[in-house]
Amino acid sequence: MVNKKLRRLYAKLIILVLCVLIIARIFVLVLSKYESISNSYANVDIAFYLLKEDYKSMTLNLASLLPRDNAYTFEFSIGNQAGDDIAEVDLEYELTLRTTTNLPLTYELYMNESYTDSGATNIIKENTVAQDEDGTYFRTITTEKIILPYTEGITNLYQLVVYFPGDYNQEIYQDIIELLEINVNGQQVTDE
């Protein structure tokens, strides 16, 4: 009689354990089926917020560039709002990109459009290479001044396109690092 009760208890325990395992497995499968996908036009790597007269700078290490036929793209934004805060005066800013000249790179810069769009306009105004006081060569890329009116929150999305052609797939370019410095000089708009 004790054996029958013990067998029933073991059978119930085994059934209970199997039910728990089955429920746990179903629970894991149900949770793993949920996924969320979102797309954003503004895949921004760096954001600059100009809320007053200010000078902001950011340096990027372009260490992972390899010669290839496709362009490399880097996104950043400049705006006159950060959350609920917005600039209280009209601001204008100058955008300057300064790079080393270690690699034979070609640069293009687009504002509020993608370089793949038909009719996209490269906004580079000046692209010069000059030697500094230490004898190092730097490329300086500038754009026209941009005005951000205080009456509305504006964020300009920039896409920097860097070409490193596959023709340069040679040993001499191995392990060479290129640096890129983004400078934003914001100033209050004054009537002169």
Short mmCIF file of N, CA and C in Angstrom, two decimals:
data_model
loop_
_atom_site.label_atom_id
_atom_site.label_comp_id
_atom_site.label_asym_id
_atom_site.label_seq_id
_atom_site.Cartn_x
_atom_site.Cartn_y
_atom_site.Cartn_z
N MET A 1 0.81 -1.18 0.00
CA MET A 1 0.00 0.00 0.00
C MET A 1 0.87 1.26 0.00
N VAL A 2 1.93 1.21 0.77
CA VAL A 2 2.86 2.34 0.79
C VAL A 2 3.51 2.49 -0.58
N ASN A 3 3.80 1.37 -1.23
CA ASN A 3 4.40 1.41 -2.56
C ASN A 3 3.49 2.09 -3.57
N LYS A 4 2.18 1.81 -3.52
CA LYS A 4 1.25 2.44 -4.46
C LYS A 4 1.19 3.95 -4.22
N LYS A 5 1.14 4.35 -2.95
CA LYS A 5 1.09 5.77 -2.62
C LYS A 5 2.39 6.47 -3.05
N LEU A 6 3.51 5.79 -2.83
CA LEU A 6 4.80 6.35 -3.21
C LEU A 6 4.91 6.47 -4.73
N ARG A 7 4.44 5.45 -5.48
CA ARG A 7 4.45 5.51 -6.94
C ARG A 7 3.56 6.64 -7.45
N ARG A 8 2.38 6.79 -6.87
CA ARG A 8 1.48 7.87 -7.27
C ARG A 8 2.13 9.22 -7.00
N LEU A 9 2.78 9.34 -5.84
CA LEU A 9 3.46 10.59 -5.50
C LEU A 9 4.58 10.89 -6.50
N TYR A 10 5.39 9.88 -6.84
CA TYR A 10 6.46 10.05 -7.84
C TYR A 10 5.88 10.39 -9.21
N ALA A 11 4.79 9.73 -9.58
CA ALA A 11 4.15 10.00 -10.87
C ALA A 11 3.65 11.44 -10.91
N LYS A 12 2.99 11.89 -9.84
CA LYS A 12 2.51 13.27 -9.77
C LYS A 12 3.67 14.26 -9.81
N LEU A 13 4.74 13.94 -9.11
CA LEU A 13 5.92 14.81 -9.08
C LEU A 13 6.56 14.90 -10.48
N ILE A 14 6.66 13.77 -11.16
CA ILE A 14 7.23 13.76 -12.51
C ILE A 14 6.34 14.54 -13.46
N ILE A 15 5.03 14.36 -13.36
CA ILE A 15 4.10 15.11 -14.21
C ILE A 15 4.20 16.60 -13.91
N LEU A 16 4.31 16.97 -12.64
CA LEU A 16 4.44 18.37 -12.26
C LEU A 16 5.73 18.98 -12.82
N VAL A 17 6.84 18.25 -12.70
CA VAL A 17 8.12 18.73 -13.23
C VAL A 17 8.04 18.87 -14.75
N LEU A 18 7.44 17.90 -15.44
CA LEU A 18 7.30 17.99 -16.89
C LEU A 18 6.42 19.19 -17.28
N CYS A 19 5.35 19.41 -16.54
CA CYS A 19 4.48 20.56 -16.83
C CYS A 19 5.25 21.88 -16.65
N VAL A 20 6.03 21.98 -15.58
CA VAL A 20 6.82 23.19 -15.35
C VAL A 20 7.82 23.39 -16.48
N LEU A 21 8.49 22.32 -16.90
CA LEU A 21 9.46 22.43 -17.99
C LEU A 21 8.79 22.82 -19.30
N ILE A 22 7.62 22.26 -19.57
CA ILE A 22 6.89 22.59 -20.80
C ILE A 22 6.45 24.05 -20.76
N ILE A 23 5.92 24.51 -19.62
CA ILE A 23 5.49 25.90 -19.49
C ILE A 23 6.69 26.84 -19.63
N ALA A 24 7.82 26.48 -19.01
CA ALA A 24 9.02 27.31 -19.12
C ALA A 24 9.49 27.39 -20.57
N ARG A 25 9.45 26.28 -21.28
CA ARG A 25 9.88 26.26 -22.69
C ARG A 25 8.95 27.13 -23.54
N ILE A 26 7.65 27.00 -23.33
CA ILE A 26 6.69 27.81 -24.07
C ILE A 26 6.90 29.29 -23.75
N PHE A 27 7.13 29.61 -22.49
CA PHE A 27 7.36 30.99 -22.07
C PHE A 27 8.59 31.58 -22.77
N VAL A 28 9.67 30.81 -22.83
CA VAL A 28 10.89 31.27 -23.49
C VAL A 28 10.65 31.46 -24.99
N LEU A 29 9.93 30.54 -25.62
CA LEU A 29 9.64 30.67 -27.04
C LEU A 29 8.78 31.89 -27.33
N VAL A 30 7.81 32.15 -26.49
CA VAL A 30 6.93 33.30 -26.70
C VAL A 30 7.71 34.59 -26.55
N LEU A 31 8.57 34.68 -25.53
CA LEU A 31 9.36 35.89 -25.33
C LEU A 31 10.36 36.10 -26.45
N SER A 32 10.94 35.04 -26.97
CA SER A 32 11.95 35.21 -28.01
C SER A 32 11.34 35.59 -29.35
N LYS A 33 10.05 35.47 -29.52
CA LYS A 33 9.41 35.83 -30.77
C LYS A 33 9.19 37.33 -30.90
N TYR A 34 9.26 38.06 -29.78
CA TYR A 34 9.03 39.50 -29.83
C TYR A 34 10.30 40.20 -30.26
N GLU A 35 10.17 41.07 -31.24
CA GLU A 35 11.29 41.91 -31.64
C GLU A 35 10.76 43.23 -32.13
N SER A 36 11.59 44.22 -32.05
CA SER A 36 11.19 45.56 -32.46
C SER A 36 12.22 46.08 -33.44
N ILE A 37 11.73 46.63 -34.52
CA ILE A 37 12.61 47.19 -35.54
C ILE A 37 12.18 48.63 -35.80
N SER A 38 13.15 49.52 -35.85
CA SER A 38 12.83 50.90 -36.18
C SER A 38 13.90 51.45 -37.11
N ASN A 39 13.48 52.35 -37.94
CA ASN A 39 14.40 53.01 -38.86
C ASN A 39 14.41 54.49 -38.55
N SER A 40 15.57 55.09 -38.70
CA SER A 40 15.68 56.52 -38.46
C SER A 40 16.49 57.15 -39.58
N TYR A 41 16.02 58.26 -40.07
CA TYR A 41 16.78 58.99 -41.08
C TYR A 41 18.01 59.61 -40.44
N ALA A 42 17.88 59.97 -39.17
CA ALA A 42 18.95 60.67 -38.47
C ALA A 42 19.79 59.68 -37.68
N ASN A 43 20.60 58.90 -38.35
CA ASN A 43 21.51 57.98 -37.69
C ASN A 43 22.77 58.76 -37.33
N VAL A 44 22.65 59.58 -36.30
CA VAL A 44 23.66 60.56 -35.98
C VAL A 44 24.70 59.96 -35.04
N ASP A 45 25.97 60.11 -35.40
CA ASP A 45 27.06 59.67 -34.54
C ASP A 45 27.41 60.74 -33.51
N ILE A 46 27.31 62.01 -33.89
CA ILE A 46 27.68 63.13 -33.02
C ILE A 46 26.60 64.21 -33.17
N ALA A 47 26.23 64.83 -32.04
CA ALA A 47 25.27 65.93 -32.08
C ALA A 47 25.88 67.14 -31.38
N PHE A 48 25.83 68.28 -32.05
CA PHE A 48 26.28 69.54 -31.47
C PHE A 48 25.04 70.40 -31.21
N TYR A 49 24.95 70.95 -29.99
CA TYR A 49 23.83 71.81 -29.65
C TYR A 49 24.35 73.22 -29.43
N LEU A 50 23.87 74.16 -30.23
CA LEU A 50 24.26 75.56 -30.09
C LEU A 50 23.10 76.30 -29.44
N LEU A 51 23.21 76.59 -28.15
CA LEU A 51 22.18 77.32 -27.45
C LEU A 51 22.63 78.73 -27.12
N LYS A 52 23.91 79.01 -27.32
CA LYS A 52 24.47 80.34 -27.10
C LYS A 52 25.73 80.43 -27.95
N GLU A 53 26.38 81.58 -27.93
CA GLU A 53 27.65 81.70 -28.64
C GLU A 53 28.60 80.67 -28.06
N ASP A 54 29.16 79.86 -28.90
CA ASP A 54 29.94 78.75 -28.37
C ASP A 54 30.87 78.21 -29.45
N TYR A 55 31.92 77.53 -29.01
CA TYR A 55 32.83 76.84 -29.92
C TYR A 55 32.88 75.39 -29.46
N LYS A 56 32.56 74.49 -30.34
CA LYS A 56 32.55 73.07 -29.99
C LYS A 56 33.44 72.33 -30.97
N SER A 57 34.08 71.28 -30.46
CA SER A 57 34.99 70.52 -31.28
C SER A 57 34.91 69.04 -30.90
N MET A 58 35.08 68.17 -31.88
CA MET A 58 35.08 66.73 -31.65
C MET A 58 36.08 66.10 -32.60
N THR A 59 36.91 65.20 -32.09
CA THR A 59 37.90 64.52 -32.92
C THR A 59 37.50 63.07 -33.10
N LEU A 60 37.53 62.60 -34.35
CA LEU A 60 37.22 61.21 -34.67
C LEU A 60 38.47 60.53 -35.18
N ASN A 61 38.67 59.30 -34.75
CA ASN A 61 39.77 58.49 -35.21
C ASN A 61 39.24 57.58 -36.32
N LEU A 62 39.70 57.79 -37.53
CA LEU A 62 39.24 57.00 -38.67
C LEU A 62 40.19 55.82 -38.89
N ALA A 63 40.33 54.98 -37.85
CA ALA A 63 41.30 53.89 -37.90
C ALA A 63 40.84 52.71 -38.74
N SER A 64 39.56 52.53 -38.90
CA SER A 64 39.06 51.32 -39.57
C SER A 64 38.83 51.50 -41.06
N LEU A 65 39.39 52.53 -41.66
CA LEU A 65 39.22 52.72 -43.09
C LEU A 65 40.09 51.75 -43.87
N LEU A 66 39.46 51.04 -44.78
CA LEU A 66 40.18 50.13 -45.68
C LEU A 66 39.86 50.55 -47.11
N PRO A 67 40.80 50.41 -48.02
CA PRO A 67 40.50 50.76 -49.41
C PRO A 67 39.34 49.92 -49.94
N ARG A 68 38.36 50.60 -50.52
CA ARG A 68 37.22 49.90 -51.12
C ARG A 68 36.53 50.84 -52.10
N ASP A 69 35.69 50.26 -52.92
CA ASP A 69 35.01 51.06 -53.94
C ASP A 69 33.79 51.80 -53.40
N ASN A 70 33.26 51.37 -52.27
CA ASN A 70 32.11 52.05 -51.66
C ASN A 70 32.58 53.14 -50.71
N ALA A 71 31.77 54.16 -50.57
CA ALA A 71 32.11 55.28 -49.70
C ALA A 71 31.85 54.93 -48.24
N TYR A 72 32.60 55.58 -47.36
CA TYR A 72 32.34 55.54 -45.92
C TYR A 72 31.50 56.77 -45.60
N THR A 73 30.52 56.64 -44.73
CA THR A 73 29.71 57.79 -44.35
C THR A 73 29.73 57.97 -42.84
N PHE A 74 29.76 59.22 -42.42
CA PHE A 74 29.72 59.60 -41.01
C PHE A 74 28.66 60.67 -40.86
N GLU A 75 27.76 60.48 -39.91
CA GLU A 75 26.66 61.42 -39.72
C GLU A 75 26.86 62.21 -38.43
N PHE A 76 26.50 63.49 -38.48
CA PHE A 76 26.47 64.32 -37.29
C PHE A 76 25.43 65.40 -37.49
N SER A 77 25.04 66.04 -36.39
CA SER A 77 24.01 67.08 -36.49
C SER A 77 24.42 68.31 -35.70
N ILE A 78 23.88 69.45 -36.13
CA ILE A 78 24.08 70.72 -35.44
C ILE A 78 22.71 71.37 -35.33
N GLY A 79 22.33 71.73 -34.12
CA GLY A 79 21.01 72.31 -33.94
C GLY A 79 20.99 73.39 -32.87
N ASN A 80 19.91 74.15 -32.85
CA ASN A 80 19.77 75.21 -31.85
C ASN A 80 18.79 74.81 -30.75
N GLN A 81 18.58 73.52 -30.59
CA GLN A 81 17.71 73.04 -29.53
C GLN A 81 18.29 71.77 -28.92
N ALA A 82 18.09 71.63 -27.62
CA ALA A 82 18.48 70.43 -26.89
C ALA A 82 17.32 70.11 -25.95
N GLY A 83 16.53 69.12 -26.30
CA GLY A 83 15.34 68.82 -25.53
C GLY A 83 14.34 69.94 -25.67
N ASP A 84 13.92 70.52 -24.54
CA ASP A 84 12.97 71.64 -24.55
C ASP A 84 13.67 72.99 -24.64
N ASP A 85 14.99 73.02 -24.47
CA ASP A 85 15.74 74.27 -24.53
C ASP A 85 15.99 74.65 -25.98
N ILE A 86 15.82 75.95 -26.27
CA ILE A 86 16.06 76.45 -27.62
C ILE A 86 16.84 77.77 -27.48
N ALA A 87 17.67 78.06 -28.45
CA ALA A 87 18.46 79.30 -28.42
C ALA A 87 17.52 80.50 -28.34
N GLU A 88 17.95 81.51 -27.60
CA GLU A 88 17.12 82.70 -27.40
C GLU A 88 17.43 83.82 -28.39
N VAL A 89 18.46 83.65 -29.19
CA VAL A 89 18.83 84.63 -30.23
C VAL A 89 19.15 83.87 -31.51
N ASP A 90 19.13 84.61 -32.61
CA ASP A 90 19.55 84.01 -33.88
C ASP A 90 21.05 83.71 -33.78
N LEU A 91 21.42 82.53 -34.21
CA LEU A 91 22.83 82.13 -34.20
C LEU A 91 23.26 81.77 -35.61
N GLU A 92 24.51 82.05 -35.90
CA GLU A 92 25.11 81.58 -37.13
C GLU A 92 26.32 80.76 -36.74
N TYR A 93 26.61 79.76 -37.53
CA TYR A 93 27.79 78.95 -37.21
C TYR A 93 28.59 78.67 -38.47
N GLU A 94 29.87 78.50 -38.22
CA GLU A 94 30.80 78.09 -39.27
C GLU A 94 31.21 76.66 -38.96
N LEU A 95 31.17 75.83 -39.95
CA LEU A 95 31.56 74.43 -39.81
C LEU A 95 32.90 74.24 -40.51
N THR A 96 33.87 73.73 -39.76
CA THR A 96 35.19 73.47 -40.30
C THR A 96 35.59 72.04 -39.97
N LEU A 97 36.03 71.31 -40.96
CA LEU A 97 36.56 69.96 -40.77
C LEU A 97 38.05 70.03 -41.02
N ARG A 98 38.82 69.48 -40.10
CA ARG A 98 40.29 69.50 -40.24
C ARG A 98 40.77 68.05 -40.14
N THR A 99 41.51 67.61 -41.14
CA THR A 99 41.98 66.22 -41.17
C THR A 99 43.48 66.17 -41.40
N THR A 100 44.04 65.06 -40.98
CA THR A 100 45.43 64.80 -41.33
C THR A 100 45.45 64.35 -42.79
N THR A 101 46.61 64.31 -43.36
CA THR A 101 46.72 63.91 -44.78
C THR A 101 47.52 62.63 -44.91
N ASN A 102 47.32 61.71 -43.98
CA ASN A 102 48.06 60.45 -43.98
C ASN A 102 47.62 59.51 -45.09
N LEU A 103 46.35 59.57 -45.47
CA LEU A 103 45.80 58.69 -46.48
C LEU A 103 45.25 59.51 -47.65
N PRO A 104 45.25 58.96 -48.85
CA PRO A 104 44.72 59.68 -50.01
C PRO A 104 43.19 59.61 -50.06
N LEU A 105 42.55 60.38 -49.21
CA LEU A 105 41.09 60.35 -49.09
C LEU A 105 40.46 61.53 -49.83
N THR A 106 39.25 61.33 -50.29
CA THR A 106 38.46 62.38 -50.90
C THR A 106 37.21 62.57 -50.05
N TYR A 107 36.84 63.84 -49.80
CA TYR A 107 35.73 64.15 -48.90
C TYR A 107 34.62 64.88 -49.64
N GLU A 108 33.38 64.57 -49.24
CA GLU A 108 32.20 65.30 -49.66
C GLU A 108 31.34 65.52 -48.42
N LEU A 109 30.57 66.59 -48.39
CA LEU A 109 29.73 66.90 -47.23
C LEU A 109 28.35 67.33 -47.72
N TYR A 110 27.33 66.73 -47.14
CA TYR A 110 25.95 67.02 -47.52
C TYR A 110 25.16 67.42 -46.29
N MET A 111 24.26 68.40 -46.47
CA MET A 111 23.42 68.87 -45.36
C MET A 111 21.96 68.57 -45.67
N ASN A 112 21.31 67.88 -44.75
CA ASN A 112 19.89 67.55 -44.82
C ASN A 112 19.50 66.76 -46.07
N GLU A 113 20.43 66.00 -46.60
CA GLU A 113 20.16 65.09 -47.71
C GLU A 113 21.24 64.02 -47.73
N SER A 114 20.95 62.95 -48.40
CA SER A 114 21.89 61.85 -48.51
C SER A 114 22.68 61.99 -49.81
N TYR A 115 23.92 61.56 -49.78
CA TYR A 115 24.74 61.66 -50.98
C TYR A 115 24.21 60.76 -52.10
N THR A 116 23.38 59.79 -51.74
CA THR A 116 22.82 58.89 -52.75
C THR A 116 21.60 59.48 -53.44
N ASP A 117 21.04 60.57 -52.90
CA ASP A 117 19.89 61.22 -53.52
C ASP A 117 20.31 61.84 -54.86
N SER A 118 19.43 61.74 -55.83
CA SER A 118 19.76 62.38 -57.11
C SER A 118 19.68 63.90 -56.92
N GLY A 119 20.66 64.57 -57.43
CA GLY A 119 20.71 66.03 -57.30
C GLY A 119 21.23 66.51 -55.96
N ALA A 120 21.79 65.62 -55.13
CA ALA A 120 22.34 66.04 -53.84
C ALA A 120 23.51 66.99 -54.08
N THR A 121 23.62 68.01 -53.20
CA THR A 121 24.62 69.06 -53.38
C THR A 121 25.71 68.95 -52.33
N ASN A 122 26.93 68.82 -52.80
CA ASN A 122 28.10 68.83 -51.92
C ASN A 122 28.27 70.27 -51.44
N ILE A 123 28.25 70.51 -50.12
CA ILE A 123 28.26 71.88 -49.60
C ILE A 123 29.66 72.38 -49.22
N ILE A 124 30.70 71.66 -49.60
CA ILE A 124 32.05 72.12 -49.30
C ILE A 124 32.35 73.38 -50.10
N LYS A 125 32.69 74.45 -49.37
CA LYS A 125 33.02 75.72 -50.02
C LYS A 125 34.51 75.78 -50.33
N GLU A 126 35.33 75.32 -49.39
CA GLU A 126 36.77 75.40 -49.56
C GLU A 126 37.41 74.11 -49.02
N ASN A 127 38.38 73.59 -49.77
CA ASN A 127 39.08 72.36 -49.39
C ASN A 127 40.56 72.58 -49.68
N THR A 128 41.32 72.93 -48.63
CA THR A 128 42.74 73.29 -48.83
C THR A 128 43.63 72.41 -47.97
N VAL A 129 44.84 72.21 -48.46
CA VAL A 129 45.87 71.50 -47.70
C VAL A 129 46.99 72.49 -47.42
N ALA A 130 47.36 72.60 -46.14
CA ALA A 130 48.42 73.54 -45.76
C ALA A 130 49.27 72.92 -44.66
N GLN A 131 50.48 73.45 -44.55
CA GLN A 131 51.43 72.97 -43.56
C GLN A 131 51.35 73.87 -42.33
N ASP A 132 51.34 73.25 -41.12
CA ASP A 132 51.31 74.06 -39.90
C ASP A 132 52.73 74.42 -39.47
N GLU A 133 52.86 75.08 -38.31
CA GLU A 133 54.17 75.55 -37.86
C GLU A 133 55.14 74.41 -37.51
N ASP A 134 54.60 73.19 -37.30
CA ASP A 134 55.45 72.03 -37.00
C ASP A 134 55.83 71.24 -38.25
N GLY A 135 55.37 71.68 -39.40
CA GLY A 135 55.69 71.00 -40.64
C GLY A 135 54.71 69.89 -41.00
N THR A 136 53.61 69.73 -40.24
CA THR A 136 52.61 68.71 -40.52
C THR A 136 51.57 69.27 -41.47
N TYR A 137 51.18 68.46 -42.44
CA TYR A 137 50.17 68.89 -43.40
C TYR A 137 48.77 68.53 -42.90
N PHE A 138 47.85 69.47 -43.02
CA PHE A 138 46.45 69.27 -42.65
C PHE A 138 45.55 69.75 -43.78
N ARG A 139 44.46 69.05 -43.95
CA ARG A 139 43.42 69.45 -44.90
C ARG A 139 42.35 70.20 -44.09
N THR A 140 41.93 71.36 -44.58
CA THR A 140 40.87 72.13 -43.94
C THR A 140 39.71 72.26 -44.91
N ILE A 141 38.55 71.83 -44.45
CA ILE A 141 37.33 71.86 -45.26
C ILE A 141 36.35 72.80 -44.57
N THR A 142 35.84 73.77 -45.32
CA THR A 142 34.89 74.72 -44.74
C THR A 142 33.61 74.78 -45.58
N THR A 143 32.56 75.29 -44.95
CA THR A 143 31.27 75.47 -45.62
C THR A 143 30.85 76.93 -45.47
N GLU A 144 29.77 77.28 -46.12
CA GLU A 144 29.18 78.60 -45.94
C GLU A 144 28.66 78.71 -44.51
N LYS A 145 28.49 79.95 -44.01
CA LYS A 145 27.89 80.15 -42.70
C LYS A 145 26.41 79.77 -42.77
N ILE A 146 25.94 79.17 -41.70
CA ILE A 146 24.54 78.75 -41.60
C ILE A 146 23.89 79.54 -40.47
N ILE A 147 22.67 80.02 -40.70
CA ILE A 147 21.94 80.77 -39.67
C ILE A 147 20.83 79.90 -39.11
N LEU A 148 20.74 79.88 -37.78
CA LEU A 148 19.68 79.17 -37.07
C LEU A 148 18.82 80.22 -36.35
N PRO A 149 17.61 80.51 -36.86
CA PRO A 149 16.76 81.51 -36.21
C PRO A 149 16.22 81.00 -34.87
N TYR A 150 16.10 81.89 -33.91
CA TYR A 150 15.62 81.51 -32.58
C TYR A 150 14.13 81.20 -32.57
N THR A 151 13.42 81.59 -33.62
CA THR A 151 11.97 81.43 -33.65
C THR A 151 11.53 79.99 -33.80
N GLU A 152 12.43 79.11 -34.21
CA GLU A 152 12.08 77.70 -34.34
C GLU A 152 13.29 76.83 -34.06
N GLY A 153 13.01 75.64 -33.55
CA GLY A 153 14.08 74.67 -33.31
C GLY A 153 14.48 74.00 -34.61
N ILE A 154 15.74 74.12 -34.96
CA ILE A 154 16.23 73.55 -36.22
C ILE A 154 17.42 72.64 -35.91
N THR A 155 17.45 71.51 -36.55
CA THR A 155 18.60 70.61 -36.47
C THR A 155 19.00 70.26 -37.90
N ASN A 156 20.23 70.61 -38.25
CA ASN A 156 20.76 70.28 -39.57
C ASN A 156 21.51 68.96 -39.47
N LEU A 157 21.15 68.03 -40.33
CA LEU A 157 21.79 66.72 -40.36
C LEU A 157 22.86 66.72 -41.46
N TYR A 158 24.07 66.36 -41.07
CA TYR A 158 25.19 66.35 -42.02
C TYR A 158 25.61 64.92 -42.30
N GLN A 159 26.01 64.69 -43.53
CA GLN A 159 26.55 63.40 -43.92
C GLN A 159 27.91 63.65 -44.57
N LEU A 160 28.95 63.21 -43.88
CA LEU A 160 30.30 63.31 -44.41
C LEU A 160 30.59 62.01 -45.16
N VAL A 161 30.97 62.14 -46.42
CA VAL A 161 31.24 60.99 -47.27
C VAL A 161 32.75 60.96 -47.53
N VAL A 162 33.36 59.83 -47.22
CA VAL A 162 34.80 59.67 -47.37
C VAL A 162 35.07 58.53 -48.36
N TYR A 163 35.86 58.85 -49.38
CA TYR A 163 36.23 57.85 -50.38
C TYR A 163 37.69 57.47 -50.18
N PHE A 164 37.93 56.17 -50.11
CA PHE A 164 39.28 55.61 -50.05
C PHE A 164 39.31 54.51 -51.11
N PRO A 165 39.65 54.87 -52.36
CA PRO A 165 39.52 53.95 -53.49
C PRO A 165 40.27 52.63 -53.30
N GLY A 166 39.70 51.58 -53.84
CA GLY A 166 40.30 50.25 -53.77
C GLY A 166 41.65 50.16 -54.43
N ASP A 167 41.98 51.13 -55.30
CA ASP A 167 43.29 51.13 -55.97
C ASP A 167 44.44 51.24 -54.96
N TYR A 168 44.16 51.76 -53.77
CA TYR A 168 45.20 51.97 -52.75
C TYR A 168 45.34 50.78 -51.81
N ASN A 169 44.92 49.61 -52.24
CA ASN A 169 45.03 48.41 -51.42
C ASN A 169 46.46 47.88 -51.48
N GLN A 170 47.38 48.62 -50.84
CA GLN A 170 48.80 48.29 -50.86
C GLN A 170 49.34 48.30 -49.43
N GLU A 171 50.48 47.67 -49.25
CA GLU A 171 51.11 47.56 -47.93
C GLU A 171 51.44 48.90 -47.30
N ILE A 172 51.81 49.87 -48.09
CA ILE A 172 52.26 51.15 -47.52
C ILE A 172 51.14 51.88 -46.79
N TYR A 173 49.86 51.52 -47.05
CA TYR A 173 48.74 52.16 -46.38
C TYR A 173 48.23 51.36 -45.18
N GLN A 174 48.90 50.26 -44.88
CA GLN A 174 48.48 49.41 -43.77
C GLN A 174 48.80 50.08 -42.43
N ASP A 175 47.87 50.02 -41.50
CA ASP A 175 48.02 50.53 -40.13
C ASP A 175 48.25 52.04 -40.06
N ILE A 176 47.84 52.78 -41.07
CA ILE A 176 47.93 54.24 -41.02
C ILE A 176 46.58 54.77 -40.56
N ILE A 177 46.62 55.69 -39.62
CA ILE A 177 45.41 56.23 -39.04
C ILE A 177 45.19 57.66 -39.53
N GLU A 178 43.96 57.97 -39.84
CA GLU A 178 43.56 59.31 -40.25
C GLU A 178 42.71 59.90 -39.13
N LEU A 179 42.95 61.15 -38.80
CA LEU A 179 42.16 61.84 -37.77
C LEU A 179 41.31 62.91 -38.42
N LEU A 180 40.12 63.09 -37.88
CA LEU A 180 39.18 64.09 -38.38
C LEU A 180 38.68 64.90 -37.19
N GLU A 181 38.81 66.21 -37.29
CA GLU A 181 38.34 67.10 -36.23
C GLU A 181 37.20 67.94 -36.80
N ILE A 182 36.05 67.90 -36.10
CA ILE A 182 34.89 68.69 -36.50
C ILE A 182 34.82 69.89 -35.57
N ASN A 183 34.84 71.10 -36.13
CA ASN A 183 34.77 72.33 -35.34
C ASN A 183 33.53 73.12 -35.72
N VAL A 184 32.78 73.53 -34.70
CA VAL A 184 31.59 74.34 -34.90
C VAL A 184 31.77 75.61 -34.10
N ASN A 185 31.81 76.75 -34.80
CA ASN A 185 31.97 78.04 -34.15
C ASN A 185 30.67 78.81 -34.29
N GLY A 186 29.91 78.85 -33.19
CA GLY A 186 28.62 79.54 -33.20
C GLY A 186 28.75 80.97 -32.69
N GLN A 187 28.07 81.88 -33.37
CA GLN A 187 28.09 83.30 -32.97
C GLN A 187 26.69 83.87 -33.07
N GLN A 188 26.44 84.86 -32.24
CA GLN A 188 25.18 85.56 -32.29
C GLN A 188 25.11 86.40 -33.55
N VAL A 189 23.96 86.40 -34.20
CA VAL A 189 23.78 87.21 -35.41
C VAL A 189 23.57 88.65 -35.00
N THR A 190 24.39 89.53 -35.53
CA THR A 190 24.24 90.96 -35.25
C THR A 190 24.03 91.70 -36.55
N ASP A 191 23.20 92.71 -36.49
CA ASP A 191 22.97 93.55 -37.68
C ASP A 191 24.08 94.57 -37.77
N GLU A 192 24.80 94.54 -38.85
CA GLU A 192 25.90 95.49 -39.01
C GLU A 192 25.67 96.35 -40.20
#
